[in-house]
Amino acid sequence: MSSFYADISPQVYEITWQAGHVETVIAHQVAHSSQSIQVSALANGEFATKSEGQQRITFHAEVDGRWTLQLSAVEADIRTIRNVTNGEQLPGGTR
C-alpha cells in the first residue's frame, strides 16, 4: 500500500474548547463542513441544494497508510484552532 502523505509531515493543531479545555491534534487535513453543500441534479436541468444542519470541523491524518478521522467536533463547541506546528508565531512573521 503506497502512502500519499509519506513525504508530507502532519501539522499540529491546538484546540481550545468553549469550556476552556485545551488539547492537541495532529492532522494532515482540517475540513470545515459549513462550506460544504450537497447538490442534487433534478429533472428538467434543475438543481437542489441543501446545507448541513449542524456545522462540524473534522481533522484527518494518514496513519499507517490509512486515512483516519482524528477528531470530529461541532463548530460551536470550539473557541479557537491554532496551527502550532512551528511554535508560536510573532507579529511580522519572525520568531
C-alpha positions as semicolon CSV with decimal commas, in nm:
position;residue;x (nm);y (nm);z (nm)
1;M;0,000;0,000;0,000
2;S;0,152;0,334;-0,101
3;S;0,125;0,639;0,117
4;F;0,006;0,966;-0,036
5;Y;0,140;1,162;0,262
6;A;0,470;0,972;0,302
7;D;0,676;1,286;0,238
8;I;0,435;1,535;0,397
9;S;0,460;1,600;0,768
10;P;0,134;1,632;0,958
11;Q;0,051;1,962;1,125
12;V;-0,002;2,010;1,498
13;Y;-0,319;2,196;1,600
14;E;-0,406;2,334;1,941
15;I;-0,781;2,336;2,004
16;T;-0,935;2,546;2,280
17;W;-1,287;2,433;2,362
18;Q;-1,562;2,671;2,479
19;A;-1,538;2,503;2,822
20;G;-1,172;2,610;2,844
21;H;-1,009;2,269;2,792
22;V;-0,710;2,275;2,555
23;E;-0,599;1,973;2,352
24;T;-0,360;1,896;2,070
25;V;-0,450;1,714;1,747
26;I;-0,206;1,600;1,479
27;A;-0,357;1,600;1,129
28;H;-0,285;1,627;0,758
29;Q;-0,622;1,791;0,680
30;V;-0,876;2,013;0,855
31;A;-1,221;2,035;0,694
32;H;-1,500;2,277;0,775
33;S;-1,846;2,143;0,692
34;S;-2,025;2,478;0,682
35;Q;-1,871;2,532;0,341
36;S;-1,998;2,202;0,206
37;I;-2,329;2,198;0,027
38;Q;-2,500;1,891;-0,111
39;V;-2,613;1,943;-0,469
40;S;-2,859;1,715;-0,647
41;A;-2,947;1,722;-1,016
42;L;-3,321;1,709;-1,076
43;A;-3,536;1,664;-1,385
44;N;-3,553;1,947;-1,641
45;G;-3,196;2,057;-1,563
46;E;-3,282;2,197;-1,219
47;F;-3,058;2,167;-0,916
48;A;-3,142;2,143;-0,548
49;T;-2,904;2,238;-0,269
50;K;-2,907;2,156;0,098
51;S;-2,653;2,273;0,352
52;E;-2,580;2,058;0,651
53;G;-2,762;2,145;0,972
54;Q;-2,500;2,122;1,245
55;Q;-2,167;2,267;1,134
56;R;-1,868;2,041;1,210
57;I;-1,492;2,063;1,189
58;T;-1,303;1,743;1,114
59;F;-0,934;1,656;1,141
60;H;-0,794;1,370;0,931
61;A;-0,449;1,214;0,913
62;E;-0,288;0,928;0,728
63;V;-0,184;0,674;0,991
64;D;0,000;0,358;0,881
65;G;-0,117;0,416;0,522
66;R;-0,484;0,462;0,615
67;W;-0,685;0,784;0,604
68;T;-0,811;0,821;0,960
69;L;-1,054;1,056;1,130
70;Q;-0,866;1,207;1,423
71;L;-1,141;1,435;1,557
72;S;-1,489;1,549;1,456
73;A;-1,640;1,832;1,659
74;V;-1,938;2,065;1,647
75;E;-1,805;2,405;1,540
76;A;-1,993;2,590;1,817
77;D;-1,808;2,383;2,082
78;I;-1,468;2,514;1,970
79;R;-1,337;2,856;2,075
80;T;-1,010;2,858;1,874
81;I;-0,794;2,638;1,650
82;R;-0,428;2,730;1,614
83;N;-0,161;2,569;1,399
84;V;0,131;2,533;1,641
85;T;0,348;2,305;1,427
86;N;0,638;2,551;1,419
87;G;0,581;2,708;1,759
88;E;0,429;3,043;1,842
89;Q;0,439;3,292;1,553
90;L;0,508;3,654;1,645
91;P;0,357;3,952;1,460
92;G;0,557;4,035;1,150
93;G;0,638;3,673;1,069
94;T;0,953;3,632;1,279
95;R;1,006;3,423;1,588
